[in-house]
Amino acid sequence: MTATDRSVELITTAAQAAADKLAHDIIAYDVSDVLSITDAFLLASAPNDRQVKSIVDEIEERLNKELGTKPVRREGDRDARWILLDYVDIVVHVQHSEERVFYALERLWKDCPELDLPADAKATRGKAAEHAELQDAEDAAELRGELR
């Protein structure tokens, strides 16, 4: 069994919305062979809680506006460290970068096939690491008194 055309359409639209809001490391997996409750997972991350919320809001708005669908469940809004949108056919996980590293969902689903994503979404791969390196350099400079 593979993800339905509808699931792929939802994933593609959600991935583009996440990329437009500067999400990091966007990836999607076809989990239809191992789970009966959904066809695909979309994973994305952001370096802060505000951006996590912004990405989730954009995904939800775009899927509603362009494809006429709303999530049946939305979880994790209060802390905005890991927000889940359940659309039945797909599940979207947007995590704070720290949660993404800690929970490592990619490790759990690595045996599932990746779904093809728009070029903008693919271009986000490695952005979390780049952001972390930049932040470390800024923190070190601040400690040395180079930044104010």
Coordinates of C-alpha atoms in Angstrom, one line a residue:
M1 CA 0.0 0.0 0.0
T2 CA 1.2 3.5 -0.7
A3 CA 0.1 7.0 0.2
T4 CA -3.0 8.1 -1.7
D5 CA -2.9 10.9 -4.2
R6 CA -4.9 13.0 -1.8
S7 CA -2.3 12.4 1.0
V8 CA 0.5 13.4 -1.4
E9 CA -1.4 16.5 -2.3
L10 CA -1.9 17.4 1.3
I11 CA 1.8 16.7 2.1
T12 CA 3.0 18.8 -0.8
T13 CA 0.9 21.8 0.1
A14 CA 1.8 21.6 3.8
A15 CA 5.5 21.3 3.0
Q16 CA 5.4 24.3 0.7
A17 CA 3.6 26.3 3.5
A18 CA 6.2 25.3 6.0
A19 CA 9.0 26.2 3.7
D20 CA 7.4 29.6 3.0
K21 CA 7.5 30.2 6.8
L22 CA 11.2 29.3 6.9
A23 CA 10.8 25.9 8.6
H24 CA 14.0 23.8 8.9
D25 CA 14.6 20.2 7.7
I26 CA 11.3 19.5 6.1
I27 CA 10.8 15.8 5.3
A28 CA 7.9 13.5 4.7
Y29 CA 7.5 9.8 5.0
D30 CA 5.0 7.4 3.5
V31 CA 4.0 5.4 6.6
S32 CA 1.0 3.7 5.0
D33 CA 2.6 0.2 5.0
V34 CA 3.3 0.3 8.8
L35 CA 0.4 2.3 10.1
S36 CA -3.3 1.9 9.4
I37 CA -4.3 5.2 10.9
T38 CA -2.6 7.5 8.5
D39 CA -0.8 7.6 5.1
A40 CA 2.0 10.0 5.7
F41 CA 4.0 12.1 8.2
L42 CA 5.4 15.5 7.6
L43 CA 8.2 16.7 9.9
A44 CA 9.5 20.2 10.2
S45 CA 11.2 22.3 12.8
A46 CA 12.0 25.9 13.9
P47 CA 14.4 27.5 16.3
N48 CA 11.8 29.1 18.5
D49 CA 8.3 28.7 19.8
R50 CA 6.9 31.7 18.0
Q51 CA 8.1 30.3 14.6
V52 CA 6.7 26.9 15.4
K53 CA 3.3 28.5 15.9
S54 CA 3.7 30.6 12.7
I55 CA 4.5 27.5 10.6
V56 CA 1.6 25.5 12.0
D57 CA -0.8 28.4 11.4
E58 CA 0.4 28.8 7.8
I59 CA 0.0 25.0 7.1
E60 CA -3.5 25.0 8.6
E61 CA -4.5 28.1 6.7
R62 CA -3.1 26.9 3.4
L63 CA -4.6 23.4 3.6
N64 CA -8.0 25.0 4.4
K65 CA -7.9 27.7 1.8
E66 CA -6.4 25.6 -1.1
L67 CA -7.7 22.1 -0.4
G68 CA -10.7 22.7 1.8
T69 CA -9.6 20.6 4.7
K70 CA -9.2 21.2 8.4
P71 CA -7.4 19.1 11.0
V72 CA -9.5 16.8 13.1
R73 CA -7.1 17.4 16.0
R74 CA -4.5 20.0 16.9
E75 CA -2.2 19.3 19.9
G76 CA 0.7 21.1 21.7
D77 CA -0.4 24.7 21.2
R78 CA 0.2 25.8 24.8
D79 CA 3.9 25.2 24.9
A80 CA 4.5 25.4 21.1
R81 CA 7.4 23.0 21.5
W82 CA 5.8 20.3 19.4
I83 CA 2.6 20.9 17.6
L84 CA 0.7 18.1 15.9
L85 CA -1.9 18.6 13.2
D86 CA -3.9 15.4 12.5
Y87 CA -5.7 15.4 9.1
V88 CA -6.4 11.7 9.2
D89 CA -4.8 11.1 5.8
I90 CA -1.6 12.9 7.0
V91 CA -0.1 14.0 10.3
V92 CA 2.0 17.1 10.5
H93 CA 4.6 17.4 13.3
V94 CA 6.2 20.8 13.7
Q95 CA 8.8 20.8 16.5
H96 CA 11.1 23.2 18.2
S97 CA 14.6 22.3 17.0
E98 CA 15.6 21.0 20.5
E99 CA 12.6 18.6 20.5
R100 CA 13.4 17.5 17.0
V101 CA 16.9 16.4 18.0
F102 CA 15.8 14.8 21.3
Y103 CA 12.9 12.8 19.9
A104 CA 14.5 12.0 16.5
L105 CA 11.4 10.9 14.7
E106 CA 13.4 10.4 11.5
R107 CA 15.2 7.6 13.3
L108 CA 11.8 5.9 14.0
W109 CA 10.6 6.2 10.4
K110 CA 13.8 5.9 8.4
D111 CA 12.8 2.6 6.9
C112 CA 9.7 4.1 5.4
P113 CA 9.9 5.7 1.9
E114 CA 10.4 9.4 1.7
L115 CA 7.8 11.4 -0.2
D116 CA 9.0 13.8 -2.9
L117 CA 8.6 17.4 -1.8
P118 CA 8.7 20.8 -3.5
A119 CA 12.1 22.3 -4.2
D120 CA 11.6 25.0 -1.5
A121 CA 11.0 22.3 1.1
K122 CA 14.0 20.2 0.0
A123 CA 16.2 23.3 0.3
T124 CA 15.5 23.5 4.0
R125 CA 17.5 20.3 4.7
G126 CA 20.4 21.1 7.0
K127 CA 19.1 24.6 8.0
A128 CA 18.7 23.6 11.6
A129 CA 22.4 22.7 11.8
E130 CA 23.3 26.0 10.0
H131 CA 21.2 28.0 12.4
A132 CA 22.7 26.2 15.5
E133 CA 26.2 27.0 14.2
L134 CA 25.4 30.6 13.6
Q135 CA 23.8 30.9 17.1
D136 CA 26.8 29.3 18.7
A137 CA 29.1 31.7 16.9
E138 CA 27.0 34.7 18.0
D139 CA 26.9 33.4 21.6
A140 CA 30.7 33.0 21.7
A141 CA 31.2 36.5 20.2
E142 CA 28.8 37.9 22.8
L143 CA 30.8 36.3 25.6
R144 CA 34.0 37.8 24.2
G145 CA 32.3 41.2 24.2
E146 CA 32.2 41.5 20.4
L147 CA 28.5 42.0 20.2
R148 CA 26.3 44.4 22.2

